[in-house]
Structures are given as C-alpha cells and as structure tokens.
Coordinates of C-alpha atoms in Angstrom, one line a residue:
Chain T
M215 CA -33.2 53.1 35.4
T216 CA -32.8 53.6 31.8
A217 CA -29.6 51.7 30.8
P218 CA -28.7 48.2 32.3
T219 CA -26.2 48.0 34.7
F220 CA -22.8 48.0 32.9
F221 CA -20.3 46.6 35.6
K222 CA -21.3 45.8 39.2
M223 CA -19.8 43.4 41.8
E224 CA -21.5 43.0 45.0
K225 CA -19.9 41.1 48.1
I226 CA -17.9 39.1 45.8
N227 CA -16.1 36.3 47.7
K228 CA -13.7 33.6 46.5
Y229 CA -12.4 30.5 48.4
Y230 CA -9.8 28.2 47.1
Q231 CA -9.2 24.7 48.6
M232 CA -5.4 24.5 49.4
G233 CA -5.1 21.0 50.7
E234 CA -6.8 20.9 54.0
E235 CA -7.2 24.6 54.4
Q236 CA -9.5 26.9 52.6
A237 CA -8.0 30.1 51.5
H238 CA -10.1 33.1 51.4
I239 CA -8.8 35.0 48.3
L240 CA -11.4 37.7 47.9
K241 CA -13.1 39.3 50.6
D242 CA -16.5 41.0 50.1
V243 CA -15.3 42.7 47.1
N244 CA -17.7 45.6 45.9
L245 CA -16.8 47.3 42.5
S246 CA -18.9 49.3 40.2
I247 CA -17.7 50.5 36.7
E248 CA -19.4 53.0 34.4
E249 CA -19.1 52.4 30.6
G250 CA -16.1 54.3 29.2
E251 CA -14.2 54.4 32.5
Y252 CA -10.3 53.7 32.6
L253 CA -9.7 51.7 35.8
S254 CA -6.6 50.4 37.3
V255 CA -6.5 47.5 39.9
L256 CA -3.2 48.0 41.8
G257 CA -1.8 45.3 44.2
P258 CA 1.2 43.4 45.2
S259 CA 1.5 39.7 44.0
G260 CA -0.5 37.5 46.1
S261 CA -3.0 40.0 46.9
G262 CA -5.8 38.4 44.9
K263 CA -5.7 40.5 41.9
S264 CA -5.1 37.7 39.4
T265 CA -8.1 35.9 40.9
L266 CA -10.3 39.2 40.6
M267 CA -9.1 39.5 37.1
N268 CA -10.3 36.0 36.3
I269 CA -13.6 36.7 37.9
I270 CA -14.1 40.0 36.0
G271 CA -12.8 38.2 32.7
C272 CA -15.4 35.5 33.3
L273 CA -12.7 32.8 33.3
D274 CA -13.8 31.9 37.0
V275 CA -16.9 32.5 39.0
A276 CA -17.1 33.7 42.6
T277 CA -17.9 31.5 45.4
S278 CA -20.5 34.0 46.5
G279 CA -21.7 37.4 45.5
R280 CA -23.3 38.9 42.6
Y281 CA -21.6 39.9 39.4
T282 CA -23.4 41.8 36.6
L283 CA -21.8 42.6 33.3
H284 CA -23.6 44.4 30.6
G285 CA -26.9 43.8 32.3
R286 CA -26.3 40.1 32.4
P287 CA -25.8 38.0 35.8
V288 CA -22.7 36.1 35.5
D289 CA -22.8 34.1 38.7
D290 CA -24.6 30.9 37.6
M291 CA -23.5 30.6 34.1
T292 CA -22.2 27.3 32.5
E293 CA -18.7 27.2 30.9
A294 CA -20.1 27.4 27.5
E295 CA -22.2 30.5 28.4
L296 CA -19.1 32.1 30.0
A297 CA -17.2 31.4 26.8
R298 CA -19.8 33.2 24.7
L299 CA -19.8 36.0 27.1
R300 CA -16.2 36.2 27.0
S301 CA -16.4 36.1 23.2
A302 CA -18.9 39.1 23.0
E303 CA -18.0 41.2 25.9
I304 CA -14.3 41.0 26.8
G305 CA -10.9 41.4 25.3
F306 CA -7.9 40.1 27.0
V307 CA -4.3 41.5 26.9
F308 CA -2.0 39.3 28.8
Q309 CA 1.5 40.1 30.1
N310 CA 3.6 38.3 27.5
S311 CA 1.3 38.7 24.5
Q312 CA 0.5 35.0 24.1
L313 CA 0.3 34.9 20.2
L314 CA 0.2 31.7 18.6
P315 CA 3.6 31.2 17.2
R316 CA 2.5 29.2 14.1
L317 CA 0.0 32.0 13.1
S318 CA 0.8 35.2 11.3
A319 CA -0.2 38.6 13.1
Q320 CA -3.3 38.9 11.0
K321 CA -4.3 35.2 11.8
N322 CA -3.8 35.8 15.6
V323 CA -6.1 38.8 15.4
E324 CA -8.6 36.6 13.5
L325 CA -8.5 34.0 16.3
P326 CA -11.4 35.2 18.5
L327 CA -13.6 35.8 15.4
I328 CA -13.2 32.2 14.3
Y329 CA -14.7 30.8 17.6
A330 CA -17.2 33.6 17.3
G331 CA -18.0 32.0 13.8
V332 CA -17.3 35.1 11.7
G333 CA -16.8 34.3 7.8
P334 CA -13.3 34.6 6.4
R335 CA -13.7 37.7 4.4
E336 CA -15.1 39.7 7.2
R337 CA -12.5 38.5 9.5
R338 CA -9.7 39.4 7.2
R339 CA -11.3 43.0 6.8
R340 CA -11.5 43.3 10.6
A341 CA -8.1 42.1 11.4
R342 CA -6.4 44.4 8.8
E343 CA -8.5 47.4 10.2
L344 CA -7.5 46.7 13.7
L345 CA -3.6 46.0 12.8
E346 CA -3.8 49.3 11.0
R347 CA -5.4 50.9 14.2
V348 CA -2.5 49.7 16.3
G349 CA 0.1 50.8 13.7
L350 CA 1.0 47.5 12.4
A351 CA -0.3 47.9 8.6
D352 CA 3.0 46.6 7.3
R353 CA 3.5 43.7 9.7
M354 CA 0.3 41.8 8.9
A355 CA 1.8 38.7 7.4
H356 CA 4.7 38.6 9.9
M357 CA 5.0 35.6 12.3
P358 CA 5.2 36.6 15.9
N359 CA 8.9 35.6 16.2
Q360 CA 9.5 38.3 13.4
L361 CA 8.0 41.1 15.6
S362 CA 9.5 42.9 18.5
G363 CA 8.0 42.7 22.1
G364 CA 6.2 46.0 21.7
Q365 CA 4.9 44.9 18.3
Q366 CA 3.7 41.6 19.8
Q367 CA 1.9 43.3 22.4
R368 CA 0.1 45.8 19.9
V369 CA -0.9 42.5 18.0
A370 CA -2.3 41.2 21.2
I371 CA -4.3 44.3 21.8
A372 CA -5.6 44.3 18.1
R373 CA -6.7 40.8 18.9
A374 CA -8.4 41.8 22.2
L375 CA -10.4 44.4 20.1
A376 CA -11.4 41.8 17.4
G377 CA -14.5 40.8 18.9
N378 CA -15.5 44.6 19.5
P379 CA -15.7 44.0 23.2
T380 CA -17.3 46.2 25.8
L381 CA -14.6 45.6 28.3
L382 CA -10.8 45.6 27.6
L383 CA -9.2 43.7 30.3
A384 CA -5.2 44.0 30.6
D385 CA -3.1 41.9 33.0
E386 CA 0.4 43.5 33.5
P387 CA 0.5 44.5 29.7
T388 CA 3.8 46.2 30.0
G389 CA 5.3 43.6 32.3
A390 CA 7.5 42.1 29.7
L391 CA 8.5 45.3 27.9
D392 CA 11.2 48.0 28.4
Q393 CA 10.2 51.4 29.7
K394 CA 10.0 53.1 26.2
T395 CA 7.9 50.5 24.4
G396 CA 5.8 50.3 27.7
R397 CA 5.0 53.9 27.4
Q398 CA 3.8 53.4 23.8
V399 CA 1.6 50.6 24.7
M400 CA 0.1 52.7 27.7
A401 CA -0.4 55.5 25.2
L402 CA -2.3 53.1 23.1
F403 CA -4.7 52.1 25.8
R404 CA -5.1 55.7 26.6
E405 CA -6.2 56.4 23.0
L406 CA -8.5 53.3 23.0
N407 CA -10.0 54.7 26.2
D408 CA -10.4 58.2 24.8
E409 CA -12.3 56.4 21.9
G410 CA -14.9 55.4 24.4
R411 CA -13.6 52.0 25.4
T412 CA -13.9 50.7 29.0
V413 CA -10.3 49.5 30.1
I414 CA -9.5 47.6 33.3
M415 CA -5.7 47.2 34.0
I416 CA -4.3 44.9 36.6
T417 CA -0.8 45.8 37.6
H418 CA 1.5 45.9 40.7
D419 CA 3.1 49.0 39.4
M420 CA 2.1 52.2 40.8
N421 CA 3.6 54.0 37.6
I422 CA 1.6 52.0 35.3
A423 CA -1.5 52.4 37.4
K424 CA -1.2 56.1 37.5
N425 CA -2.1 56.0 33.7
A426 CA -5.7 55.1 34.5
R427 CA -8.3 57.7 35.4
R428 CA -9.2 55.7 38.5
V429 CA -7.2 53.4 40.8
V430 CA -8.5 50.7 43.1
H431 CA -6.2 49.0 45.4
I432 CA -6.3 45.4 46.3
I433 CA -4.6 44.1 49.5
D434 CA -5.0 40.7 51.0
G435 CA -8.2 40.2 49.1
E436 CA -9.8 43.5 50.1
L437 CA -10.7 46.2 47.6
T438 CA -10.4 49.9 48.5
E439 CA -11.0 52.9 46.4
G440 CA -7.7 54.7 45.8
G441 CA -9.3 57.9 44.3
D442 CA -8.4 59.5 41.1
A443 CA -4.9 58.6 40.2
T444 CA -4.3 61.7 38.2
D445 CA -4.8 63.9 41.3
A446 CA -2.5 61.8 43.5
Chain B
M170 CA -30.1 28.4 13.6
L171 CA -28.8 28.7 10.1
R172 CA -26.3 31.2 11.3
S173 CA -24.9 28.9 14.0
I174 CA -24.5 26.0 11.6
R175 CA -22.7 28.2 9.2
S176 CA -20.4 29.5 11.8
T177 CA -19.9 25.9 13.0
F178 CA -18.7 25.0 9.5
I179 CA -16.4 28.2 9.4
M180 CA -14.9 27.1 12.7
I181 CA -14.4 23.5 11.7
G182 CA -12.8 24.6 8.4
E183 CA -10.4 26.7 10.5
C184 CA -9.6 23.7 12.8
F185 CA -8.7 21.7 9.8
R186 CA -6.3 24.4 8.5
M187 CA -4.6 25.0 12.0
S188 CA -4.4 21.2 12.5
L189 CA -2.7 20.9 9.2
S190 CA -0.2 23.4 9.9
N191 CA 0.5 21.9 13.4
I192 CA 1.0 18.5 11.7
L193 CA 3.2 20.0 8.9
G194 CA 5.1 22.2 11.3
N195 CA 6.3 19.2 13.2
R196 CA 7.0 16.8 10.4
A197 CA 9.4 14.3 11.9
R198 CA 7.3 13.9 15.0
S199 CA 4.1 13.5 13.0
F200 CA 5.7 11.0 10.9
L201 CA 6.9 8.9 13.8
T202 CA 3.4 9.2 15.2
V203 CA 1.5 7.9 12.2
L204 CA 4.0 5.1 11.4
G205 CA 2.0 2.7 13.5
I206 CA -1.1 3.4 11.7
L207 CA 0.8 3.5 8.4
I208 CA 2.2 0.1 9.0
G209 CA -1.0 -1.3 10.4
V210 CA -3.1 -0.2 7.3
A211 CA -0.5 -1.3 4.9
A212 CA -0.5 -4.8 6.3
V213 CA -4.2 -5.0 6.1
I214 CA -4.4 -3.8 2.7
A215 CA -1.6 -5.9 1.5
L216 CA -3.0 -8.9 3.0
I217 CA -6.5 -8.5 1.6
T218 CA -5.3 -7.4 -1.8
T219 CA -2.9 -10.4 -2.0
V220 CA -5.5 -13.0 -0.8
N221 CA -8.0 -11.4 -3.2
G222 CA -5.5 -11.8 -6.1
F223 CA -4.6 -15.4 -4.9
S224 CA -8.2 -16.5 -4.5
G225 CA -8.8 -14.9 -7.9
S226 CA -6.3 -17.0 -9.7
L227 CA -7.3 -20.0 -7.7
S228 CA -10.9 -19.8 -8.9
S229 CA -9.8 -19.1 -12.5
S230 CA -7.5 -22.3 -12.4
F231 CA -10.2 -24.1 -10.9
S232 CA -12.7 -23.2 -13.5
S233 CA -10.2 -24.3 -16.1
M234 CA -9.8 -27.6 -14.5
G235 CA -13.2 -28.5 -13.5
A236 CA -16.0 -26.1 -14.4
G237 CA -18.8 -27.9 -16.0
T238 CA -17.7 -31.4 -14.6
L239 CA -18.8 -33.8 -12.1
T240 CA -16.5 -36.5 -10.8
V241 CA -18.3 -39.7 -9.8
T242 CA -16.8 -42.3 -7.6
V243 CA -18.6 -45.6 -7.3
S244 CA -18.3 -47.8 -4.4
G245 CA -21.0 -50.1 -5.7
S246 CA -23.4 -52.4 -4.0
D247 CA -23.3 -56.4 -3.4
L248 CA -25.3 -56.6 -6.6
K249 CA -23.4 -54.1 -8.8
S250 CA -19.9 -53.3 -8.0
G251 CA -19.6 -50.5 -10.8
L252 CA -20.8 -49.3 -14.1
T253 CA -20.5 -51.1 -17.3
T254 CA -19.7 -49.6 -20.7
D255 CA -23.4 -49.7 -21.5
D256 CA -24.3 -47.8 -18.4
L257 CA -21.9 -45.1 -19.4
T258 CA -23.5 -44.9 -22.7
E259 CA -26.8 -44.7 -21.0
L260 CA -25.6 -41.9 -18.8
T261 CA -24.7 -39.8 -21.8
T262 CA -28.2 -40.1 -23.0
L263 CA -29.2 -37.8 -20.0
E264 CA -30.0 -34.2 -21.2
A265 CA -27.6 -32.8 -18.6
V266 CA -24.6 -35.0 -19.7
A267 CA -22.6 -34.1 -22.8
G268 CA -20.1 -36.8 -22.3
V269 CA -18.6 -39.3 -20.0
T270 CA -14.8 -40.1 -19.4
P271 CA -14.1 -43.2 -17.4
N272 CA -11.0 -43.1 -15.2
V273 CA -9.6 -46.6 -14.9
S274 CA -6.2 -46.6 -13.4
L275 CA -3.8 -49.3 -12.8
S276 CA -0.3 -49.6 -11.5
A277 CA 1.9 -51.4 -13.9
R278 CA 5.3 -52.7 -14.5
V279 CA 6.6 -50.8 -17.5
S280 CA 9.7 -51.8 -19.5
R281 CA 10.9 -51.4 -23.1
G282 CA 11.8 -55.1 -23.2
G283 CA 15.2 -54.8 -21.5
S284 CA 16.1 -55.5 -17.9
Y285 CA 15.0 -52.0 -16.7
E286 CA 11.6 -52.0 -15.4
T287 CA 9.7 -49.6 -13.1
R288 CA 6.2 -49.2 -11.7
I289 CA 4.2 -46.5 -13.5
S290 CA 0.6 -45.5 -12.8
V291 CA -1.2 -46.0 -16.2
S292 CA -4.7 -44.5 -16.9
G293 CA -7.5 -45.8 -19.1
K294 CA -9.4 -43.1 -21.0
N295 CA -11.8 -42.9 -23.7
S296 CA -11.9 -40.9 -26.8
Y297 CA -14.3 -38.4 -25.4
Y298 CA -11.6 -37.4 -22.9
F299 CA -9.3 -36.2 -25.8
R300 CA -12.0 -34.2 -27.2
Q301 CA -12.3 -32.3 -24.1
N302 CA -8.6 -31.9 -23.6
A303 CA -7.6 -30.9 -27.1
D304 CA -4.2 -29.5 -26.3
L305 CA -3.0 -32.7 -24.6
L306 CA -1.6 -34.2 -27.8
T307 CA 1.6 -32.7 -29.1
R308 CA 2.5 -35.5 -31.8
G309 CA 1.1 -38.6 -33.2
R310 CA -2.6 -39.5 -32.8
T311 CA -5.1 -39.8 -29.8
L312 CA -7.0 -42.8 -28.7
N313 CA -10.2 -43.2 -30.7
V314 CA -13.3 -45.3 -30.6
T315 CA -11.7 -48.0 -32.6
D316 CA -9.2 -48.5 -29.8
E317 CA -11.9 -48.6 -27.0
D318 CA -14.1 -51.1 -29.2
N319 CA -11.2 -53.3 -30.0
T320 CA -9.2 -53.0 -26.7
T321 CA -6.2 -52.3 -28.6
F322 CA -2.6 -52.0 -27.1
A323 CA -2.0 -48.5 -28.0
C324 CA -0.7 -46.0 -25.8
L325 CA 0.2 -42.3 -25.4
I326 CA 3.2 -41.3 -23.2
S327 CA 4.2 -38.2 -21.2
P328 CA 7.5 -36.4 -21.9
D329 CA 8.7 -38.0 -18.7
M330 CA 8.4 -41.5 -20.2
V331 CA 10.1 -40.4 -23.5
E332 CA 13.0 -39.4 -21.4
T333 CA 13.0 -42.6 -19.3
F334 CA 12.5 -45.1 -22.1
F335 CA 13.2 -43.3 -25.4
Y336 CA 16.3 -41.2 -24.9
G337 CA 17.3 -40.1 -28.3
V338 CA 14.9 -42.2 -30.1
D339 CA 11.6 -41.3 -31.7
P340 CA 9.1 -43.1 -29.6
I341 CA 6.3 -43.1 -32.1
G342 CA 5.9 -46.7 -33.5
E343 CA 8.1 -48.0 -30.9
K344 CA 6.8 -50.7 -28.4
L345 CA 6.5 -50.3 -24.6
Y346 CA 5.8 -53.4 -22.4
I347 CA 3.0 -52.7 -19.9
D348 CA 2.7 -55.8 -17.4
G349 CA 4.5 -57.7 -20.2
I350 CA 2.0 -56.7 -22.9
P351 CA 3.6 -54.8 -25.8
F352 CA 1.8 -51.7 -26.4
L353 CA 2.4 -49.4 -29.5
V354 CA 3.2 -45.8 -28.7
V355 CA 0.9 -43.8 -30.9
G356 CA 1.1 -40.3 -29.6
L357 CA 2.9 -38.0 -27.3
M358 CA 1.3 -35.9 -24.5
S359 CA 2.2 -32.4 -23.6
D360 CA 4.0 -31.4 -20.4
S361 CA 1.0 -29.8 -19.0
G362 CA -0.6 -33.2 -18.9
D363 CA -4.1 -33.8 -17.5
A364 CA -5.7 -30.5 -16.4
S365 CA -8.9 -32.1 -15.2
I366 CA -9.4 -32.4 -11.5
S367 CA -8.8 -36.2 -11.4
G368 CA -5.6 -35.4 -13.1
V369 CA -4.7 -32.8 -10.6
M370 CA -5.7 -35.0 -7.7
N371 CA -4.1 -38.2 -8.8
G372 CA -1.1 -36.7 -10.4
S373 CA -0.8 -36.5 -14.1
P374 CA -0.7 -40.2 -15.4
D375 CA 2.4 -40.9 -17.5
I376 CA 0.8 -43.4 -19.7
L377 CA -2.8 -43.5 -21.3
I378 CA -4.4 -46.5 -22.8
P379 CA -7.9 -47.3 -24.0
Y380 CA -10.1 -47.7 -20.9
T381 CA -11.4 -50.9 -22.2
T382 CA -8.0 -52.4 -22.4
A383 CA -7.1 -51.0 -18.9
M384 CA -10.4 -52.7 -17.6
K385 CA -9.4 -56.0 -19.1
M386 CA -5.7 -55.6 -17.5
N387 CA -7.6 -55.1 -14.1
N388 CA -9.8 -58.0 -14.7
S389 CA -12.7 -55.9 -14.2
S390 CA -15.9 -55.3 -16.3
V391 CA -16.9 -52.2 -14.4
V392 CA -15.9 -48.7 -14.1
T393 CA -15.7 -47.2 -10.7
S394 CA -14.7 -43.7 -11.3
F395 CA -15.6 -41.4 -14.1
T396 CA -15.9 -37.8 -15.0
T397 CA -19.1 -36.3 -16.2
Y398 CA -19.1 -33.4 -18.7
L399 CA -22.3 -31.2 -18.3
S400 CA -24.3 -29.9 -21.3
E401 CA -24.3 -26.2 -22.0
G402 CA -26.5 -24.3 -19.6
W403 CA -26.7 -26.9 -16.9
S404 CA -25.7 -25.7 -13.4
S405 CA -23.7 -28.4 -11.5
E406 CA -26.7 -28.6 -9.0
A407 CA -29.1 -29.3 -11.5
A408 CA -26.9 -31.8 -13.1
T409 CA -26.0 -33.4 -9.9
D410 CA -29.8 -34.1 -9.2
A411 CA -30.5 -35.6 -12.8
L412 CA -27.2 -37.7 -12.5
E413 CA -28.3 -39.0 -8.9
A414 CA -31.7 -39.9 -10.2
K415 CA -30.1 -42.0 -13.0
L416 CA -27.5 -43.6 -10.8
D417 CA -30.1 -44.4 -8.1
E418 CA -32.0 -46.2 -10.7
M419 CA -29.1 -48.2 -11.8
F420 CA -28.1 -49.1 -8.2
S421 CA -31.6 -50.1 -7.5
Y422 CA -32.1 -47.1 -4.9
E423 CA -29.6 -48.5 -2.5
D424 CA -27.8 -46.0 -0.3
D425 CA -24.1 -45.0 -0.4
C426 CA -23.2 -46.6 -3.8
Y427 CA -21.6 -43.7 -5.2
E428 CA -20.4 -40.2 -4.5
I429 CA -20.7 -37.1 -6.8
M430 CA -17.9 -34.7 -6.4
D431 CA -18.8 -31.1 -7.5
M432 CA -15.9 -29.1 -8.3
S433 CA -17.7 -25.7 -7.6
S434 CA -18.3 -27.2 -3.9
I435 CA -14.6 -27.9 -3.6
E436 CA -13.8 -24.5 -4.8
D437 CA -16.3 -23.1 -2.4
T438 CA -14.7 -24.7 0.5
M439 CA -11.2 -23.7 -0.5
Q440 CA -12.6 -20.1 -0.9
N441 CA -14.0 -20.3 2.7
M442 CA -10.8 -21.6 3.9
L443 CA -8.8 -18.8 2.1
N444 CA -11.4 -16.1 3.5
M445 CA -11.0 -17.5 6.9
V446 CA -7.1 -17.4 6.8
S447 CA -7.4 -13.8 5.3
A448 CA -9.7 -12.8 8.1
L449 CA -7.4 -14.2 10.7
L450 CA -4.3 -12.5 9.1
A451 CA -6.3 -9.2 8.8
G452 CA -7.2 -9.5 12.5
I453 CA -3.6 -10.0 13.4
A454 CA -2.7 -7.0 11.3
S455 CA -5.3 -5.0 12.9
I456 CA -3.5 -5.3 16.2
A457 CA -0.9 -2.9 14.4
L458 CA -3.6 -0.5 14.0
V459 CA -4.7 -0.6 17.7
V460 CA -1.0 -0.1 18.6
G461 CA -0.8 2.8 16.0
G462 CA -3.9 4.2 17.8
I463 CA -2.3 4.0 21.1
G464 CA 0.6 5.9 19.5
I465 CA -1.6 8.6 18.3
M466 CA -3.2 8.9 21.7
N467 CA 0.0 9.2 23.3
M468 CA 1.2 11.9 21.0
M469 CA -2.2 13.8 21.4
L470 CA -1.8 13.7 25.2
T471 CA 1.7 15.0 24.9
T472 CA 0.5 17.7 22.6
V473 CA -2.2 18.7 25.0
T474 CA -0.1 19.1 27.9
E475 CA 2.4 21.1 25.5
R476 CA -0.2 23.4 24.3
T477 CA -1.9 24.1 27.6
T478 CA -1.1 27.7 27.3
E479 CA -2.6 27.8 23.7
I480 CA -5.7 26.1 25.0
G481 CA -6.0 28.5 27.9
L482 CA -5.6 31.3 25.5
K483 CA -8.2 30.2 23.2
K484 CA -10.7 29.7 25.9
A485 CA -9.9 33.2 27.2
L486 CA -10.7 34.3 23.6
G487 CA -14.2 32.9 23.7
A488 CA -13.6 29.3 22.5
I489 CA -16.3 27.1 23.9
P490 CA -15.1 23.7 25.3
W491 CA -16.6 21.6 22.5
Q492 CA -14.8 23.9 20.1
I493 CA -11.4 23.1 21.7
Q494 CA -12.4 19.4 21.7
I495 CA -13.3 19.3 18.0
Q496 CA -10.0 21.0 17.2
F497 CA -8.0 18.3 18.9
L498 CA -10.2 15.6 17.6
I499 CA -9.7 17.0 14.0
E500 CA -6.1 17.1 14.7
S501 CA -5.8 13.3 15.6
F502 CA -8.3 12.4 13.0
L503 CA -6.1 14.2 10.4
L504 CA -2.9 12.6 11.6
S505 CA -4.6 9.1 11.6
V506 CA -6.1 9.6 8.1
I507 CA -2.9 10.9 6.7
G508 CA -1.1 8.0 8.2
G509 CA -4.0 5.7 6.5
A510 CA -3.7 7.2 3.3
A511 CA 0.1 6.6 3.1
G512 CA -0.7 3.0 4.3
I513 CA -3.1 2.4 1.6
A514 CA -0.5 3.5 -0.9
L515 CA 2.2 1.3 0.6
G516 CA -0.1 -1.5 1.1
L517 CA -1.1 -1.5 -2.6
M518 CA 2.5 -1.3 -3.7
L519 CA 3.3 -4.1 -1.6
S520 CA 0.7 -6.3 -2.8
L521 CA 1.5 -5.3 -6.4
I522 CA 5.1 -6.5 -5.8
L523 CA 3.8 -9.6 -4.0
S524 CA 1.5 -10.5 -6.9
K525 CA 4.3 -10.0 -9.4
V526 CA 6.5 -12.4 -7.4
M527 CA 3.9 -15.0 -6.7
G528 CA 2.5 -14.7 -10.2
T529 CA -1.1 -14.2 -8.8
G530 CA -3.6 -11.6 -10.1
F531 CA -3.6 -8.2 -8.7
V532 CA -7.1 -6.8 -8.1
I533 CA -7.4 -3.6 -6.1
S534 CA -10.1 -4.1 -3.5
T535 CA -12.4 -1.2 -2.8
F536 CA -13.5 -3.1 0.2
A537 CA -9.9 -3.1 1.5
I538 CA -9.3 0.5 0.8
L539 CA -12.5 1.5 2.6
L540 CA -11.6 -0.7 5.4
G541 CA -8.3 0.9 5.7
A542 CA -9.5 4.6 5.4
G543 CA -12.5 3.8 7.6
F544 CA -10.3 2.1 10.3
S545 CA -7.8 4.8 10.4
A546 CA -10.3 7.5 10.7
A547 CA -12.1 5.6 13.5
V548 CA -8.8 5.0 15.2
G549 CA -8.0 8.7 15.0
I550 CA -11.5 9.8 16.5
L551 CA -11.5 6.8 19.1
F552 CA -7.9 7.5 20.4
G553 CA -8.1 11.1 20.0
W554 CA -11.3 11.5 22.2
A555 CA -9.7 11.2 25.5
P556 CA -7.0 13.7 24.8
A557 CA -9.4 16.2 23.1
R558 CA -11.7 15.8 26.0
K559 CA -8.7 16.4 28.4
A560 CA -7.9 19.5 26.6
S561 CA -11.5 20.7 26.5
K562 CA -11.8 20.2 30.4
L563 CA -8.7 22.3 31.0
N564 CA -9.3 25.2 33.3
P565 CA -8.5 28.3 31.2
I566 CA -6.8 30.0 34.4
D567 CA -4.4 27.1 35.2
A568 CA -3.9 26.7 31.4
L569 CA -2.8 30.2 31.2
R570 CA -0.8 30.3 34.3
S571 CA 1.3 27.4 33.1
A572 CA 3.1 29.7 30.8

C-alpha cells in the first residue's frame, strides 16, 4: 500500500425513520473509486441516489458501514469535522445552481474560501482565475440574475472548484438547462476530468450518465456496476 | 493557532459585509424591524438626558438660593423659648458663621389709611439680609442698623404692594398702616423677591420691616427662626456641628430645642427622588427595548426560515455550524445596533427640544449613550441567539431540499 485509499465505501446502510416505519434507503452499498475517475450514479427518483450523494458529500453519515475519503474514515466525524472535510475535499454542483442572489459572480465563487478562512486578496485572485477557467472572465461583477442559466451553472462549477477539492460532486447539473447549454456544461465537466479531477455525477438521465467513463446503477437502494458507459 | 485566529477574523469581517448588504437590501423591512429598538433607545436617552438637565438646573437654582446657608428653626425649651438679639450676636462670633439673618414673620392688617384693608404677610429682617441679597432693592434704601436699633417704622414693599396700594403714586415717602401703625415706605423690592430658601418655602414676603420692630409687634423678645450664612471655606456639615455646639450650650443641653436645616441635604433628598423617578421611567421605557428585541427575534426567525436554502448551501460549501450561527448573530447585532444608533440620535434630538421648551439645561449624558448602545447591542445578541442557533442546527440536506 503506497497511497492511502482514495474513495472506498463498504457495506453502507442507511435507514430513515418514517413515522412508525423504518425505511431502508441504502442496502449494503459497496463502491470504490480511483483518483481521476469520472463516475455516474444513474437511478430513478426514489432509488436512494440523493441519500447516497449526501453521504458521499459528507452532508450525512451512514447508519452502518465504512466510508473512507482520501484516507480518512468519515463514519464517526462530528458535524464540524464533516464541515471541514467538505471544505477541503468536496466541491458541490447542484441542480439549480444555488448562487446567492445578493452576491456577484466573483463573490459567489469566493464563498467557500471565506469559510475556509482565506484572505481577501488570495480569494479574489482565485475567483478570477476560476471564472476565467469556466469562460466567464467578462462576467465577474455580474449578479446571478444578470446571468443565463448556463452561465449560472458555470459560476456554480467555478465555486465548486474554489477550495481545490479532490472530488467534484454534481447532482443533476444539467437538470434545469436546455439541451445545448447542458452539452456545454457536460463538456466542461469532461475537460475538468481530463485535467485530472475526480468527478461523481448523480443523475436519472441515461444520456447524461453516458458522459461519464464509468456508470453505476442504483435501484431500490442497491448499487450495481454498469460497466463502461462509453462501450454500452 | 495564529492562522486560525486570522481566518476567523476574515470570516467575521465577511459576515459583517454580507449582513450589511442583507439589511440594506431589505430597507423597508429592516427599518420596521428596528423601529422597536429605535423607539426604546430614544425614549431611554430622552428621559435620562432630560432628567439630567432638569436636575442640573435644579441644583444650580438650589445653590443660588441656599448654598452656604443653614436655616435654624427654634422650638425652644421651658426656660428659653427662643434666641434673643444678644444670642444672635453671639452666634456671629462663631468662626463658621459669617452672619445671621432672623426671620420674624407676622400676618398683619395692612391699609393706606382708607377703608380698604387686607391681610398681608410681613417679614422682619436685619441689615445683614440686605447685604446678602444685594439685588433685592430696586429703588430707595434698605433697612440698616439704625432701623434695627431704634425699631423704626420703615418698610420695603414688593411690586405687588405698589400695585395694590400705590397705583399711580410714587410710594417712596408715603405711609402704609400695618396693624394700624403708620410705616414709612423707604424702598422698593425687585420682583424676584427673596431668593433664599425661607423666601422660597414661605413665599416671598410682600413687606419687609426691621426685625426688631416685627418682634415688638409680635410681643416677643425672641427670634425663633433665622438663617445662618457660613464663612468662606466651611462645609455645611462642619458648620452644623459648630452651630449645634453653640446652640446646645445656649439651651442648656436640652433635647429637641431647635432644628437645623441644611440646604444641601434637602437638595440631596430631591436629587435622590429625581433619580428614583428617572430610574423608574427608564425602566418603563426599557420595556420598549424588550418589545423591540422580540421584534428583532421574530424577524430573525423569519429570515432563518426564508434563507434555509442559503444556510444549507453554505453548509455544503464547508461552513461550520458556529460560522452560520455567528453570521446570523452578527446580522441581528447589526440590526439592533443600527436601531440603537438611530435611537440615540433621535433621543438626543428629543431631549434638546424638551430642554428648550422646559428651559432646563441640556447635558449630553455619556452614561445614557453608553446605556443605549450597550442595551441595543445586548438585545441584538440576546434575541438573535435563538434564531442563529436554529440556523446553525439546520440539517444541510433538509435545508437544500427545501429549494
């Protein structure tokens, strides 16, 4: 063993209390990812894919099982430790870009860095660099409502990259976009993966999932390998 | 360690900026929210400042009328019913005493010889009294030692008396009948009258005559009330002690023969009462502050609910719960402090107007300002605590899902 485990889930189970009944959302999920992979988690709504994403994203912890991210066991972390882990390791991209309406594009990108305690000058430099990277060099001072849906999503991607995370986690990133813009955003993810970033994409759309180099299916809380999507 | 302190400062600075933009981005709502605090602080400031100005002018008027005097009321013993002229002279030999003015008052029938007659309070004074109240005389002459020694029938009269008895006539040199005895009007008093404490407490006398004459008219050989003027550099406490020693000796050490009234103790009592009243009023006004605080709390709870998604997002982006909490605390703190600052300004303006209307002094009280600022900051933190805690406890998943 030279390098620590990058991403490994073993026998992850998640139960939710729904009134009297206990819902078994995730059933013995096993998943290993190498650094630099591009993975899609494909599943219909209600399959448990959002729950899986929350656990992968360290927003939630499993009821049982072991989850190791970048060599660190996540299972018994406190809320504050999870927050620090998210800040350092994970970049989120949500379905509707979730930009703060009162902050400019640049300030939105700076947001994770504020919580990480990065100084203002370094923040600004990094935000500019990332907005340039996603092709929005001329939109830095724009407010979210002055940007198109695709542009907003690209700001969100820049924001996800701000903390230089090891893992980019996208939840239906094109769900709110038209096909053309959706393709542009997918191309951006591909580029980022080509640059060596690990990308996990959660989607219910087979066509979107096909962009990934590896697809896993989740149905009724059970995860199955779907093989190489490009071959399918 | 140093790094984490620095990053905390960076984060808090950003929180201030974001909170300010949130507050300013919702101006009307922010204004209505802070209105309670604003009114509460303005009320507290206006009350304290006004009462302070009032008590300032109270004490200055007290010191003008009674600083450096002791008023003695004699009830006397079986052997000695009051002080004789000689006793008074003896008192002036005390080091503490600069001079003594007897207050001999009588109520007399006064007329100008015609059929019109009315009861007037007449006061007997000595020449020292006029030396102490130099601006009492407007025209003519004061009563002097000769008047005292010879119990002359000379009098000074107030503007009221001039109007009552000498309408259209120059009163000086005219006669006024007091209890049937013709008195010669030798001088006129100013309108302000007697500014001493006995003058204020008994009402300004309209007619002044030599105290020896007054004693004679009362068929009395003793003085039962007098004012002692203290020598330079004597405190009223020390002078009271000296005076007590002398009076005790005069009354053969019998108890309860006299009472010494100290102006400054009366002033202390009045100041205490004033302070109590102002504390009470400020207490009532601070109810407005509490109500304002509840307004802010309500607003912050609404804000937390409205911004659930934002909170969830920030958590997803790596914000630690206490960072969320501090952000909302800063927002309620800022709201409250902005309200407080506006309240201080409004309160000072109000009390400036009040002081002009009431003619009292206007003294900016640092205490009141600190109180207002401190109170509003405390209200912001206190009532912001629960909503901020609620925000920090939000589950990021639930928070994000509510979008």
